[in-house]
């Protein structure tokens, strides 16, 4: 059986950078170390870091009870007020927000200063989207579906800025923007802020799934980019399986001949991808 592993599978630049920043704090002997939310959407990695003393701050309320230590902000970013709260608590900040997400924070803030409202094409409630919202100073609307785009109304006298969650599906973004554009707002700036790492990962996954007899998508259960990869692959290959760890891999479901494709979300460590690949070849 042939096994095709996507070259783009696994940690993206932003996730690797965030995990490395936490590891650097550990190596420098800083204590206590916190991450604001799990550093990545991968339970195994978070557990491994917890074993080295890294604690996760789950909520703003929890943050306000901490008065000593270093807080690492994860690649998803956080609302502006969280920086103030961390400083007010007397804590050190290590900002591991991915530079591509940081760029969106800057865009929405600058447009807000010019009096513009903001539309975020993305999944409401996703930490990255919540973070972006927290940098908007005017009205902000999150649009994730065609129905939401159809229902969207905006004061034509006000400028409007449209950005995207970095991990949003490229085709879906185009479709939603097309619906908003039909409303003929004169003062709308559309900025495609989808990360190219996401787009490349999705395109490669689609290409492999088209050829594969069976497709395995690896990633944490809370990882929205892994879920999107799964959706894309499932459309092309009915035998697509979503696994979180090696334990979830049921090799009896794999074809005895043909080709197995493997891809993984941005929070999946390389060693897990290699283990799954090896297992498929046994
Ligand atoms: S997917 Fe792109 S934007 Fe998101 S963390 Fe990775 S590199 Fe940054």
Short mmCIF file of C-alpha atoms and ligand atoms in Angstrom, two decimals:
data_model
loop_
_atom_site.label_atom_id
_atom_site.label_comp_id
_atom_site.label_asym_id
_atom_site.label_seq_id
_atom_site.Cartn_x
_atom_site.Cartn_y
_atom_site.Cartn_z
CA UNK A 1 0.00 0.00 0.00
CA UNK A 2 1.22 3.47 -0.87
CA UNK A 3 1.17 6.17 1.82
CA UNK A 4 1.11 9.83 0.76
CA UNK A 5 1.86 12.31 3.55
CA UNK A 6 1.06 15.95 2.82
CA UNK A 7 4.17 18.14 2.90
CA UNK A 8 2.11 20.89 4.54
CA UNK A 9 0.84 18.63 7.35
CA UNK A 10 1.66 19.61 10.92
CA UNK A 11 2.85 22.68 12.81
CA UNK A 12 2.60 25.88 10.82
CA UNK A 13 5.04 28.72 11.36
CA UNK A 14 2.84 30.50 13.95
CA UNK A 15 2.15 27.41 16.04
CA UNK A 16 5.78 26.31 16.01
CA UNK A 17 6.83 29.79 17.07
CA UNK A 18 4.32 29.79 19.97
CA UNK A 19 5.34 26.34 21.24
CA UNK A 20 9.03 27.29 20.93
CA UNK A 21 8.39 30.45 22.98
CA UNK A 22 6.90 28.37 25.81
CA UNK A 23 9.81 25.93 25.65
CA UNK A 24 12.24 28.85 25.82
CA UNK A 25 10.59 30.09 29.03
CA UNK A 26 10.94 26.60 30.52
CA UNK A 27 14.61 26.42 29.46
CA UNK A 28 15.29 29.82 31.02
CA UNK A 29 13.88 28.52 34.30
CA UNK A 30 11.02 31.00 34.53
CA UNK A 31 8.39 30.10 37.11
CA UNK A 32 5.45 29.99 37.16
CA UNK A 33 4.65 29.93 33.44
CA UNK A 34 1.09 30.29 32.19
CA UNK A 35 -0.44 30.26 28.75
CA UNK A 36 -3.58 32.27 28.15
CA UNK A 37 -5.75 29.41 26.88
CA UNK A 38 -4.13 26.16 25.67
CA UNK A 39 -1.03 27.13 23.65
CA UNK A 40 -2.32 25.05 20.73
CA UNK A 41 -5.37 22.91 20.04
CA UNK A 42 -3.59 19.67 20.77
CA UNK A 43 -4.28 17.94 24.07
CA UNK A 44 -1.11 15.81 23.91
CA UNK A 45 1.20 18.81 23.54
CA UNK A 46 -0.63 20.74 26.27
CA UNK A 47 -0.34 17.72 28.60
CA UNK A 48 3.38 17.40 27.87
CA UNK A 49 3.93 21.09 28.71
CA UNK A 50 1.80 20.74 31.87
CA UNK A 51 4.23 18.01 32.94
CA UNK A 52 6.94 20.67 32.77
CA UNK A 53 4.97 23.07 34.94
CA UNK A 54 3.13 25.14 32.33
CA UNK A 55 -0.36 26.00 33.51
CA UNK A 56 -3.29 27.07 31.36
CA UNK A 57 -5.35 30.14 32.27
CA UNK A 58 -8.85 29.23 31.16
CA UNK A 59 -10.66 32.53 31.69
CA UNK A 60 -10.29 36.23 32.32
CA UNK A 61 -11.63 35.67 35.84
CA UNK A 62 -8.84 33.16 36.50
CA UNK A 63 -6.26 35.65 35.19
CA UNK A 64 -7.40 38.25 37.70
CA UNK A 65 -6.49 35.88 40.57
CA UNK A 66 -2.85 35.49 39.42
CA UNK A 67 -0.25 37.95 40.66
CA UNK A 68 3.09 36.32 39.88
CA UNK A 69 4.70 34.76 36.83
CA UNK A 70 4.90 34.93 33.04
CA UNK A 71 1.93 34.68 30.70
CA UNK A 72 2.48 33.48 27.15
CA UNK A 73 -0.16 34.67 24.71
CA UNK A 74 -0.85 31.96 22.17
CA UNK A 75 -0.75 32.21 18.38
CA UNK A 76 -4.52 32.93 18.16
CA UNK A 77 -4.00 36.27 19.91
CA UNK A 78 -6.23 37.91 22.53
CA UNK A 79 -8.32 41.09 22.81
CA UNK A 80 -6.38 44.27 23.59
CA UNK A 81 -7.81 44.51 27.12
CA UNK A 82 -6.13 41.20 28.10
CA UNK A 83 -2.68 42.83 27.65
CA UNK A 84 -3.76 45.59 30.03
CA UNK A 85 -5.09 43.09 32.55
CA UNK A 86 -1.88 41.03 32.47
CA UNK A 87 0.19 44.18 33.03
CA UNK A 88 -2.14 45.40 35.79
CA UNK A 89 -1.66 42.06 37.58
CA UNK A 90 2.11 42.67 37.56
CA UNK A 91 2.76 39.68 35.30
CA UNK A 92 5.33 39.39 32.49
CA UNK A 93 3.99 38.99 28.95
CA UNK A 94 5.50 36.87 26.22
CA UNK A 95 3.49 37.62 23.11
CA UNK A 96 3.40 34.59 20.83
CA UNK A 97 0.49 35.90 18.75
CA UNK A 98 1.17 34.82 15.18
CA UNK A 99 2.38 37.86 13.17
CA UNK A 100 -0.35 37.16 10.58
CA UNK A 101 -3.02 37.46 13.29
CA UNK A 102 -1.30 40.51 14.74
CA UNK A 103 -1.58 42.11 11.30
CA UNK A 104 -5.39 41.69 11.43
CA UNK A 105 -5.44 43.33 14.89
CA UNK A 106 -3.60 46.30 13.40
CA UNK A 107 -5.93 46.48 10.38
CA UNK A 108 -9.17 46.49 12.38
CA UNK A 109 -7.78 48.98 14.87
CA UNK A 110 -6.66 51.38 12.12
CA UNK A 111 -10.02 51.11 10.34
CA UNK A 112 -11.78 51.65 13.69
CA UNK A 113 -9.79 54.84 14.19
CA UNK A 114 -11.08 56.02 10.79
CA UNK A 115 -14.66 55.37 11.94
CA UNK A 116 -15.16 52.14 9.99
CA UNK A 117 -17.23 49.17 11.10
CA UNK A 118 -15.78 45.70 10.73
CA UNK A 119 -17.00 42.38 9.36
CA UNK A 120 -14.99 39.31 10.32
CA UNK A 121 -15.57 36.36 8.01
CA UNK A 122 -15.08 33.49 10.41
CA UNK A 123 -16.54 31.33 13.13
CA UNK A 124 -18.02 33.33 15.97
CA UNK A 125 -16.67 32.17 19.31
CA UNK A 126 -13.37 30.90 17.86
CA UNK A 127 -10.53 32.29 20.03
CA UNK A 128 -8.85 34.02 17.08
CA UNK A 129 -12.13 35.74 16.15
CA UNK A 130 -12.76 36.73 19.79
CA UNK A 131 -9.25 38.19 19.85
CA UNK A 132 -9.83 40.22 16.64
CA UNK A 133 -13.16 41.52 17.99
CA UNK A 134 -11.25 42.84 20.97
CA UNK A 135 -9.22 45.17 18.72
CA UNK A 136 -12.27 46.67 16.98
CA UNK A 137 -13.47 50.00 18.26
CA UNK A 138 -16.66 50.33 16.17
CA UNK A 139 -19.46 47.90 15.36
CA UNK A 140 -18.27 44.39 14.53
CA UNK A 141 -20.21 41.55 12.91
CA UNK A 142 -19.01 37.98 12.48
CA UNK A 143 -20.27 36.22 9.35
CA UNK A 144 -19.69 32.51 8.90
CA UNK A 145 -22.58 31.36 6.70
CA UNK A 146 -24.39 32.42 3.53
CA UNK A 147 -27.57 33.08 5.56
CA UNK A 148 -25.66 35.43 7.86
CA UNK A 149 -24.18 37.22 4.84
CA UNK A 150 -27.65 37.63 3.26
CA UNK A 151 -29.03 39.06 6.49
CA UNK A 152 -26.16 41.50 7.02
CA UNK A 153 -27.13 45.17 6.82
CA UNK A 154 -24.83 48.15 7.13
CA UNK A 155 -25.22 51.94 7.19
CA UNK A 156 -23.99 52.89 3.65
CA UNK A 157 -22.71 56.23 4.95
CA UNK A 158 -20.13 54.46 7.12
CA UNK A 159 -16.95 52.85 5.80
CA UNK A 160 -16.74 49.10 6.19
CA UNK A 161 -13.75 46.81 6.44
CA UNK A 162 -14.03 43.08 5.81
CA UNK A 163 -11.30 40.75 7.11
CA UNK A 164 -11.13 37.00 7.52
CA UNK A 165 -10.19 34.55 10.25
CA UNK A 166 -6.79 33.24 9.12
CA UNK A 167 -7.92 29.62 8.97
CA UNK A 168 -11.20 30.19 7.12
CA UNK A 169 -11.95 28.19 3.98
CA UNK A 170 -10.85 30.19 0.94
CA UNK A 171 -13.80 29.27 -1.31
CA UNK A 172 -16.32 29.99 1.46
CA UNK A 173 -14.67 33.39 2.03
CA UNK A 174 -15.06 34.23 -1.68
CA UNK A 175 -18.72 33.20 -1.63
CA UNK A 176 -19.55 35.26 1.48
CA UNK A 177 -17.69 38.30 0.13
CA UNK A 178 -19.60 37.98 -3.16
CA UNK A 179 -22.92 38.16 -1.25
CA UNK A 180 -21.79 41.20 0.77
CA UNK A 181 -20.45 42.91 -2.38
CA UNK A 182 -23.84 42.56 -4.10
CA UNK A 183 -25.27 44.91 -1.49
CA UNK A 184 -23.32 47.66 -3.32
CA UNK A 185 -21.82 49.44 -0.36
CA UNK A 186 -19.61 52.20 -1.79
CA UNK A 187 -17.15 52.36 1.02
CA UNK A 188 -16.13 48.77 1.59
CA UNK A 189 -12.57 47.47 1.74
CA UNK A 190 -12.24 43.70 1.50
CA UNK A 191 -9.00 42.31 2.85
CA UNK A 192 -8.35 38.63 2.40
CA UNK A 193 -6.41 37.84 5.57
CA UNK A 194 -6.54 34.07 5.18
CA UNK A 195 -3.11 32.71 5.96
CA UNK A 196 -1.39 31.19 2.93
CA UNK A 197 -0.29 28.25 5.13
CA UNK A 198 -3.97 27.38 5.54
CA UNK A 199 -4.72 27.72 1.85
CA UNK A 200 -1.71 25.62 0.83
CA UNK A 201 -2.59 22.97 3.41
CA UNK A 202 -6.21 22.84 2.18
CA UNK A 203 -5.25 22.67 -1.51
CA UNK A 204 -2.71 19.91 -0.94
CA UNK A 205 -5.19 17.96 1.20
CA UNK A 206 -7.78 18.23 -1.59
CA UNK A 207 -5.28 17.04 -4.22
CA UNK A 208 -4.22 14.04 -2.13
CA UNK A 209 -7.82 13.13 -1.19
CA UNK A 210 -8.76 13.09 -4.90
CA UNK A 211 -6.14 10.38 -5.51
CA UNK A 212 -6.38 8.42 -2.25
CA UNK A 213 -8.54 5.38 -1.51
CA UNK A 214 -8.54 6.36 2.15
CA UNK A 215 -7.67 9.63 3.83
CA UNK A 216 -6.57 10.23 7.43
CA UNK A 217 -6.83 13.70 8.93
CA UNK A 218 -4.96 14.15 12.23
CA UNK A 219 -5.64 16.91 14.74
CA UNK A 220 -7.12 17.96 18.06
CA UNK A 221 -10.90 17.85 18.51
CA UNK A 222 -11.04 21.64 19.09
CA UNK A 223 -8.91 22.51 16.09
CA UNK A 224 -11.10 24.36 13.58
CA UNK A 225 -8.47 24.14 10.83
CA UNK A 226 -8.37 20.33 11.24
CA UNK A 227 -12.16 20.15 11.05
CA UNK A 228 -12.07 22.15 7.82
CA UNK A 229 -9.41 19.83 6.39
CA UNK A 230 -11.66 16.90 7.27
CA UNK A 231 -14.63 18.54 5.45
CA UNK A 232 -12.51 19.17 2.35
CA UNK A 233 -11.09 15.63 2.26
CA UNK A 234 -14.45 13.97 2.98
CA UNK A 235 -15.93 15.69 -0.10
CA UNK A 236 -13.23 14.15 -2.30
CA UNK A 237 -12.81 10.80 -0.59
CA UNK A 238 -15.70 9.07 1.24
CA UNK A 239 -13.23 6.99 3.29
CA UNK A 240 -11.89 9.92 5.28
CA UNK A 241 -11.19 9.49 9.01
CA UNK A 242 -10.51 12.13 11.66
CA UNK A 243 -8.13 10.94 14.36
CA UNK A 244 -6.63 12.75 17.33
CA UNK A 245 -3.98 10.25 18.40
CA UNK A 246 -2.45 7.00 17.21
CA UNK A 247 -4.95 5.14 19.44
CA UNK A 248 -7.82 6.37 17.25
CA UNK A 249 -6.32 4.78 14.14
CA UNK A 250 -8.21 1.63 13.24
CA UNK A 251 -5.99 -0.04 10.67
CA UNK A 252 -8.73 -2.58 9.90
CA UNK A 253 -10.59 0.25 8.14
CA UNK A 254 -7.68 0.93 5.81
CA UNK A 255 -7.73 -0.65 2.36
CA UNK A 256 -5.27 -3.53 1.92
CA UNK A 257 -4.18 -2.12 -1.43
CA UNK A 258 -4.12 1.28 -3.05
CA UNK A 259 -3.22 4.56 -1.52
CA UNK A 260 -3.68 6.11 1.94
CA UNK A 261 -3.37 9.88 2.18
CA UNK A 262 -2.40 11.65 5.41
CA UNK A 263 -2.75 15.27 6.34
CA UNK A 264 -2.83 17.09 9.67
CA UNK A 265 -3.94 20.36 11.20
CA UNK A 266 -1.58 23.16 12.19
CA UNK A 267 -1.42 21.98 15.81
CA UNK A 268 -0.35 18.41 15.10
CA UNK A 269 3.22 17.52 16.09
CA UNK A 270 5.44 15.94 13.43
CA UNK A 271 6.22 12.88 15.52
CA UNK A 272 2.52 11.96 15.60
CA UNK A 273 2.26 12.31 11.81
CA UNK A 274 5.31 10.06 11.41
CA UNK A 275 3.88 7.44 13.81
CA UNK A 276 0.57 7.33 11.92
CA UNK A 277 2.41 7.06 8.62
CA UNK A 278 4.56 4.17 9.92
CA UNK A 279 1.49 2.39 11.30
CA UNK A 280 -0.23 2.59 7.90
CA UNK A 281 2.76 0.90 6.26
CA UNK A 282 2.81 -2.09 8.61
S1 LIG B 1 -2.25 29.11 10.39
FE1 LIG B 1 -1.15 30.89 9.63
S2 LIG B 1 -2.01 32.57 10.82
FE2 LIG B 1 -2.55 30.73 11.91
S3 LIG B 1 -0.92 30.44 13.38
FE3 LIG B 1 -0.37 29.29 11.56
S4 LIG B 1 0.96 30.67 10.37
FE4 LIG B 1 -0.18 31.89 11.87
#
